[in-house]
């Protein structure tokens, strides 16, 4: 037998973390790494944050899980906080980002197919999505992305998705038919290379959705929960969605997600139409409430914005030293992407920084290195990051022949 006990779907690297302390990870062999990946935008308070870990420990000892057949004081409390601080009127809790997107897709279809008034019902089902998007790994969410590498071996895909160029409003408009149920878009593409949508695009989608009675569904699984310096990225654009998927940072490391919707958008999600055994259990809600205690206030968000500016300008200043390696920095808040020039492969540079300089980042599409630190980093972490990036660039750039 050659298969590993862990199903070999990830090409795992040699760094094997066993402990976390703030913005640092410590490996089995004692090696330390500065974590500017945060479990891919998950650990927004870093590792071992006392408020979050205490809330989880206390809830685990009090009541870990009960069925959604019972009343949920913990879920009601967190759902109320989410609806109070966003566009949404109602929330469905899930266990992951993909499930939050699944719920959003179901809600967008049910808005048309299960409208309360017979006269409002239609069979619309098609969702217009955007190229290089990432929405998760379930059958529906891989079908929602045009990325071939995620489809291979899993045919047939789920029907009902149309792919249009990201940020192409004319393309989105042209794709609308009498079967269209809505749009599904990341305001800032994550896996696609930290690419923020333009103002005109987001405003245009909102207007098209209004004009054609379509659901504007946002996937804020990666860019949501204070990551961009706003609680949710749609706030940067001055528009509101109808439905939104959230996950990753929402539990600060505890796995859960949420599908948020307006009352109107959720009109098809009636008794018995959806469910989840674990979704929103007391332990998940304790984690969510603890994260919200820390991040859902102006001071914290302002700090993310100012830290983001500092980090961004430090990187911009630095990359001027290596114009042959680096192209540009883009993103919002502490969701930053460093685009590399063609002669440097992002994946190779990420490995080099990790293996030789103890710095964790994440590769993304469009030859971009993702910089996703915990949101509570300070000047010390920024300087250490620049030192490591600088050392890593110096010995990566050096030709072997020298
Ligand atoms: C990570 C991600 C998902 C999937 O989340 P999982 O928790 O891995 O299922 C969906 N959408 C976006 C934008 C993501 O970044």
Coordinates of C-alpha atoms and ligand atoms in Angstrom, one line a residue:
X1 CA 0.0 0.0 0.0
X2 CA 1.4 3.4 -1.0
X3 CA -1.5 5.7 -0.2
X4 CA -1.0 7.8 2.9
X5 CA -3.5 7.7 5.8
X6 CA -4.2 11.4 5.0
X7 CA -5.8 11.3 1.6
X8 CA -3.1 12.7 -0.7
X9 CA -5.0 15.5 -2.2
X10 CA -2.7 18.2 -0.9
X11 CA 1.0 18.5 -1.9
X12 CA 2.0 19.1 1.7
X13 CA 5.3 20.8 2.4
X14 CA 7.9 19.9 5.0
X15 CA 6.9 22.6 7.5
X16 CA 4.9 20.8 10.2
X17 CA 3.4 23.3 12.8
X18 CA 2.4 22.0 16.2
X19 CA 2.0 25.2 18.1
X20 CA 1.1 28.8 17.5
X21 CA 2.0 32.0 19.4
X22 CA 0.4 35.2 18.1
X23 CA 1.8 35.7 14.6
X24 CA 4.2 32.9 14.8
X25 CA 4.0 29.1 14.1
X26 CA 6.4 26.6 15.7
X27 CA 7.0 23.4 14.0
X28 CA 7.6 19.8 15.3
X29 CA 11.3 20.3 14.9
X30 CA 11.3 23.7 16.7
X31 CA 11.5 25.8 13.5
X32 CA 9.6 29.1 13.8
X33 CA 7.8 30.9 11.0
X34 CA 6.2 34.3 10.8
X35 CA 2.6 33.5 9.7
X36 CA 1.5 36.0 7.0
X37 CA -0.8 33.3 5.6
X38 CA -3.1 32.9 8.7
X39 CA -4.4 29.5 7.6
X40 CA -5.5 31.3 4.4
X41 CA -7.2 34.3 5.9
X42 CA -8.6 32.4 8.9
X43 CA -6.6 33.1 12.0
X44 CA -7.5 36.8 12.1
X45 CA -6.5 37.2 15.7
X46 CA -3.4 35.2 15.3
X47 CA -2.7 32.0 17.3
X48 CA -3.8 31.4 20.9
X49 CA -5.7 34.7 21.3
X50 CA -6.8 34.6 25.0
X51 CA -10.3 36.0 24.5
X52 CA -11.1 33.5 21.7
X53 CA -9.5 30.4 23.2
X54 CA -11.1 31.1 26.6
X55 CA -14.6 31.5 25.0
X56 CA -14.1 28.2 23.1
X57 CA -12.8 26.4 26.2
X58 CA -15.6 27.6 28.4
X59 CA -18.3 26.8 25.9
X60 CA -16.8 23.3 25.3
X61 CA -17.1 22.6 29.0
X62 CA -20.7 24.0 29.2
X63 CA -22.4 22.8 26.1
X64 CA -20.7 21.8 22.8
X65 CA -23.4 20.7 20.5
X66 CA -27.2 20.4 20.4
X67 CA -29.5 19.8 17.4
X68 CA -31.0 22.6 15.4
X69 CA -34.3 21.0 16.4
X70 CA -34.0 23.0 19.7
X71 CA -34.0 26.7 20.4
X72 CA -30.6 28.4 20.2
X73 CA -29.9 31.3 22.5
X74 CA -26.3 31.2 21.4
X75 CA -27.2 31.3 17.7
X76 CA -29.8 34.0 18.1
X77 CA -27.3 36.2 19.9
X78 CA -24.7 35.9 17.2
X79 CA -27.2 36.1 14.3
X80 CA -28.6 39.3 15.8
X81 CA -25.1 40.8 16.0
X82 CA -24.4 39.9 12.4
X83 CA -27.7 41.3 11.2
X84 CA -27.2 44.5 13.3
X85 CA -23.8 45.1 11.7
X86 CA -24.5 44.2 8.1
X87 CA -27.1 44.6 5.3
X88 CA -28.7 41.3 6.3
X89 CA -31.9 40.5 8.0
X90 CA -31.3 36.8 8.5
X91 CA -28.5 34.2 8.7
X92 CA -28.0 30.5 8.1
X93 CA -24.9 29.0 9.8
X94 CA -22.8 26.4 8.0
X95 CA -19.6 24.5 8.8
X96 CA -17.5 25.9 5.9
X97 CA -17.2 28.5 3.2
X98 CA -18.3 26.1 0.4
X99 CA -21.5 25.3 2.4
X100 CA -22.2 29.0 2.9
X101 CA -21.9 29.5 -0.9
X102 CA -24.1 26.4 -1.5
X103 CA -26.7 28.0 0.8
X104 CA -26.4 31.3 -1.1
X105 CA -26.9 29.5 -4.5
X106 CA -29.9 27.6 -3.1
X107 CA -31.4 30.9 -1.7
X108 CA -30.9 32.7 -5.1
X109 CA -32.7 29.9 -6.9
X110 CA -35.4 29.5 -4.3
X111 CA -36.0 33.3 -4.4
X112 CA -37.5 32.7 -7.9
X113 CA -38.7 29.1 -7.7
X114 CA -40.2 29.2 -4.2
X115 CA -41.5 32.7 -4.0
X116 CA -44.5 32.9 -1.6
X117 CA -46.8 34.4 -4.3
X118 CA -47.6 32.2 -7.2
X119 CA -47.4 35.2 -9.5
X120 CA -43.8 35.9 -8.5
X121 CA -42.6 32.3 -9.1
X122 CA -40.5 31.3 -12.1
X123 CA -38.1 28.5 -13.0
X124 CA -35.0 30.8 -13.2
X125 CA -31.9 28.9 -12.1
X126 CA -28.8 30.2 -13.9
X127 CA -26.1 31.9 -11.9
X128 CA -23.6 34.2 -13.7
X129 CA -20.1 33.8 -12.2
X130 CA -16.7 35.2 -13.0
X131 CA -13.5 33.7 -14.4
X132 CA -10.8 32.6 -12.0
X133 CA -13.2 32.7 -9.2
X134 CA -12.9 30.3 -6.3
X135 CA -16.1 29.3 -4.4
X136 CA -15.1 26.0 -2.8
X137 CA -14.8 22.3 -3.6
X138 CA -18.3 20.9 -3.4
X139 CA -19.9 19.9 -6.7
X140 CA -22.0 23.1 -6.9
X141 CA -19.1 25.3 -6.0
X142 CA -16.6 23.8 -8.4
X143 CA -19.3 24.1 -11.1
X144 CA -19.6 27.8 -10.2
X145 CA -15.9 28.3 -11.2
X146 CA -14.5 28.1 -14.7
X147 CA -11.2 26.6 -13.4
X148 CA -10.6 23.4 -15.3
X149 CA -8.1 22.0 -12.8
X150 CA -10.9 21.8 -10.2
X151 CA -13.3 20.0 -12.6
X152 CA -11.0 17.3 -14.0
X153 CA -12.2 13.8 -12.9
X154 CA -15.5 15.0 -11.4
X155 CA -17.8 15.1 -14.4
X156 CA -20.6 15.8 -14.8
X157 CA -20.7 19.2 -13.4
X158 CA -23.8 20.8 -12.0
X159 CA -25.7 22.7 -14.8
X160 CA -26.7 26.3 -14.4
X161 CA -23.5 28.3 -14.2
X162 CA -22.2 30.8 -16.8
X163 CA -18.7 32.2 -16.7
X164 CA -18.0 35.8 -17.6
X165 CA -14.7 37.7 -17.5
X166 CA -14.1 39.2 -14.0
X167 CA -14.8 43.0 -13.9
X168 CA -16.5 42.9 -17.3
X169 CA -19.9 44.5 -16.8
X170 CA -20.8 44.4 -20.5
X171 CA -20.1 40.6 -20.5
X172 CA -22.3 40.2 -17.4
X173 CA -25.1 42.1 -19.0
X174 CA -24.9 40.1 -22.2
X175 CA -25.1 36.8 -20.2
X176 CA -28.5 37.6 -18.7
X177 CA -31.4 35.5 -20.1
X178 CA -34.9 34.8 -18.9
X179 CA -33.4 31.8 -16.9
X180 CA -30.9 34.0 -14.9
X181 CA -31.4 33.8 -11.2
X182 CA -28.5 36.0 -10.1
X183 CA -24.8 36.9 -10.0
X184 CA -22.2 35.3 -7.8
X185 CA -19.0 37.3 -7.3
X186 CA -16.1 37.9 -5.0
X187 CA -15.7 41.6 -4.4
X188 CA -12.0 40.9 -4.0
X189 CA -10.9 37.7 -5.8
X190 CA -8.7 35.7 -3.4
X191 CA -7.4 32.5 -5.0
X192 CA -7.7 34.4 -8.3
X193 CA -4.8 36.7 -7.2
X194 CA -6.1 39.3 -4.8
X195 CA -7.9 41.2 -7.5
X196 CA -10.4 43.8 -6.2
X197 CA -13.4 44.5 -8.5
X198 CA -13.8 48.0 -9.7
X199 CA -16.4 50.4 -8.3
X200 CA -18.1 50.6 -11.7
X201 CA -18.4 46.8 -11.9
X202 CA -19.9 46.4 -8.5
X203 CA -22.3 49.3 -9.0
X204 CA -23.2 48.0 -12.5
X205 CA -24.0 44.5 -11.1
X206 CA -26.2 46.0 -8.5
X207 CA -28.1 48.1 -11.1
X208 CA -28.5 45.1 -13.4
X209 CA -29.7 42.9 -10.5
X210 CA -32.3 45.6 -9.6
X211 CA -33.4 46.1 -13.2
X212 CA -33.9 42.3 -13.9
X213 CA -35.0 41.2 -10.5
X214 CA -31.8 39.1 -10.0
X215 CA -30.0 38.2 -6.8
X216 CA -26.6 39.8 -6.2
X217 CA -24.8 37.2 -4.3
X218 CA -21.3 38.0 -2.8
X219 CA -18.8 35.5 -1.9
X220 CA -17.0 37.2 1.0
X221 CA -15.6 34.0 2.4
X222 CA -12.0 35.3 2.0
X223 CA -12.4 39.1 1.9
X224 CA -15.0 39.4 4.7
X225 CA -14.8 39.8 8.5
X226 CA -12.5 42.9 8.8
X227 CA -9.8 41.5 6.4
X228 CA -10.1 44.5 4.0
X229 CA -10.4 47.1 6.8
X230 CA -14.2 47.1 6.6
X231 CA -16.4 44.5 8.4
X232 CA -17.3 43.3 4.9
X233 CA -15.7 44.3 1.6
X234 CA -19.0 45.4 0.0
X235 CA -18.9 48.4 2.3
X236 CA -16.0 49.8 0.3
X237 CA -18.3 50.0 -2.8
X238 CA -21.3 51.6 -1.2
X239 CA -23.6 48.9 -2.4
X240 CA -25.4 46.1 -0.6
X241 CA -25.8 42.6 -1.8
X242 CA -29.0 40.5 -1.5
X243 CA -27.2 37.4 -0.3
X244 CA -23.6 36.9 1.0
X245 CA -21.4 34.0 2.0
X246 CA -19.0 34.4 4.9
X247 CA -16.6 32.0 6.6
X248 CA -12.8 31.7 7.0
X249 CA -12.1 34.6 9.5
X250 CA -15.6 34.5 11.1
X251 CA -14.5 31.8 13.6
X252 CA -10.9 33.0 14.0
X253 CA -9.8 29.4 13.4
X254 CA -12.9 27.5 14.6
X255 CA -14.5 26.1 11.4
X256 CA -17.8 27.6 10.5
X257 CA -19.5 29.8 8.0
X258 CA -22.6 31.9 7.4
X259 CA -25.0 32.7 4.6
X260 CA -26.5 36.2 5.2
X261 CA -29.6 37.5 3.3
X262 CA -32.1 40.2 3.3
X263 CA -35.7 39.3 4.2
X264 CA -36.7 39.6 0.5
X265 CA -33.8 37.5 -0.8
X266 CA -34.5 34.7 1.8
X267 CA -38.2 34.5 0.8
X268 CA -37.8 31.0 -0.7
X269 CA -35.9 29.5 2.3
X270 CA -39.0 28.3 4.2
X271 CA -39.3 25.5 6.8
X272 CA -37.7 22.3 5.7
X273 CA -35.9 23.7 2.6
X274 CA -32.4 23.6 4.1
X275 CA -30.5 22.3 7.1
X276 CA -27.2 21.2 8.7
X277 CA -26.5 19.0 11.7
X278 CA -23.6 21.0 13.1
X279 CA -24.4 24.4 11.6
X280 CA -24.3 27.1 14.2
X281 CA -23.9 24.8 17.2
X282 CA -23.1 26.5 20.6
X283 CA -19.3 25.9 20.2
X284 CA -19.2 27.7 16.8
X285 CA -21.4 30.5 18.1
X286 CA -19.1 31.0 21.1
X287 CA -16.1 31.4 18.7
X288 CA -18.1 33.8 16.4
X289 CA -19.2 35.9 19.3
X290 CA -15.7 36.1 20.7
X291 CA -14.3 37.2 17.2
X292 CA -17.1 39.7 16.9
X293 CA -16.2 41.1 20.4
X294 CA -12.8 42.0 19.1
X295 CA -13.3 43.0 15.4
X296 CA -16.7 44.5 15.1
X297 CA -15.9 48.1 16.1
X298 CA -14.6 51.2 14.4
X299 CA -11.3 51.2 16.4
X300 CA -10.4 47.8 15.3
X301 CA -11.4 48.3 11.7
X302 CA -9.5 51.7 11.6
X303 CA -6.4 49.9 12.9
X304 CA -6.7 47.2 10.2
X305 CA -6.8 50.0 7.6
X306 CA -3.9 51.9 9.0
X307 CA -1.8 48.7 9.5
X308 CA -2.7 47.7 5.9
X309 CA -1.5 51.1 4.6
X310 CA 1.8 50.8 6.5
X311 CA 2.4 47.3 5.3
X312 CA 1.5 48.1 1.7
X313 CA 3.7 51.2 1.5
X314 CA 6.6 49.2 3.1
X315 CA 6.2 46.5 0.5
X316 CA 5.9 49.1 -2.3
X317 CA 9.0 50.9 -1.2
X318 CA 10.9 47.6 -0.9
X319 CA 9.9 46.1 -4.3
X320 CA 11.5 49.2 -6.0
X321 CA 14.8 47.5 -5.2
X322 CA 13.9 44.5 -7.4
X323 CA 12.0 45.7 -10.4
X324 CA 13.0 42.6 -12.3
X325 CA 11.3 40.3 -9.7
X326 CA 8.2 42.3 -8.6
X327 CA 5.4 43.9 -10.6
X328 CA 2.9 45.5 -8.3
X329 CA 1.0 45.4 -5.0
X330 CA -2.8 45.3 -4.9
X331 CA -5.6 44.6 -2.5
X332 CA -7.4 46.3 0.4
X333 CA -6.6 46.5 4.1
X334 CA -4.6 43.4 5.2
X335 CA -5.6 41.4 2.1
X336 CA -2.6 42.2 -0.1
X337 CA -1.3 40.6 -3.3
X338 CA 2.3 41.0 -4.6
X339 CA 2.3 40.2 -8.3
X340 CA 5.6 38.8 -9.5
X341 CA 7.1 39.3 -12.9
X342 CA 7.0 36.4 -15.3
X343 CA 10.6 35.1 -14.6
X344 CA 9.7 34.4 -11.0
X345 CA 7.1 31.7 -10.3
X346 CA 4.9 32.7 -7.3
X347 CA 4.8 29.1 -5.9
X348 CA 8.6 28.8 -6.0
X349 CA 9.1 32.1 -4.2
X350 CA 6.5 31.2 -1.6
X351 CA 8.5 27.9 -0.9
X352 CA 11.8 29.8 -0.8
X353 CA 10.5 32.3 1.8
X354 CA 9.0 29.5 3.9
X355 CA 11.9 27.0 3.7
X356 CA 14.9 29.4 3.8
X357 CA 13.5 32.4 5.7
X358 CA 10.7 31.2 8.0
X359 CA 8.1 33.4 6.3
X360 CA 4.7 32.0 5.4
X361 CA 2.7 33.5 2.5
X362 CA 0.3 31.8 0.0
X363 CA 0.6 31.5 -3.7
X364 CA -2.5 32.5 -5.8
X365 CA -3.5 32.8 -9.4
X366 CA -2.1 35.4 -11.7
X367 CA 1.5 34.7 -10.4
X368 CA 0.6 36.5 -7.2
X369 CA 1.9 36.0 -3.7
X370 CA -0.9 36.5 -1.1
X371 CA -0.1 38.4 2.1
X372 CA -2.7 37.7 4.7
X373 CA -1.3 38.3 8.2
X374 CA -3.4 38.2 11.4
X375 CA -5.3 41.5 11.6
X376 CA -3.8 42.4 15.0
X377 CA -0.1 42.6 13.9
X378 CA 1.9 45.7 14.8
X379 CA 5.0 47.5 13.6
X380 CA 7.3 44.7 14.8
X381 CA 5.7 42.1 12.6
X382 CA 5.8 44.5 9.6
X383 CA 9.5 45.1 10.1
X384 CA 10.2 41.4 10.5
X385 CA 8.2 40.7 7.4
X386 CA 10.1 43.2 5.3
X387 CA 13.4 41.9 6.7
X388 CA 12.5 38.3 5.7
X389 CA 11.1 39.4 2.3
X390 CA 14.3 41.4 1.7
X391 CA 16.6 38.5 2.6
X392 CA 14.5 36.1 0.6
X393 CA 14.6 38.4 -2.5
X394 CA 18.3 38.9 -2.3
X395 CA 19.2 35.2 -2.3
X396 CA 16.4 34.2 -4.7
X397 CA 17.5 36.7 -7.2
X398 CA 21.1 35.6 -7.1
X399 CA 21.8 33.4 -10.2
X400 CA 23.2 30.0 -9.3
X401 CA 26.2 30.5 -11.6
X402 CA 27.6 33.3 -9.3
Ligands
LIG1 C1 -11.9 29.5 0.8 C2 -13.0 30.0 0.0 C3 -14.2 29.3 -0.2 C4 -14.4 27.9 0.4 O1 -14.3 27.8 1.7 P1 -14.1 26.4 2.5 O2 -14.2 26.7 3.9 O3 -12.8 25.9 2.1 O4 -15.2 25.5 2.0 C5 -15.2 29.9 -0.9 N1 -15.0 31.1 -1.5 C6 -13.9 31.8 -1.3 C7 -13.8 33.2 -1.9 C8 -12.8 31.3 -0.6 O5 -11.7 32.0 -0.5

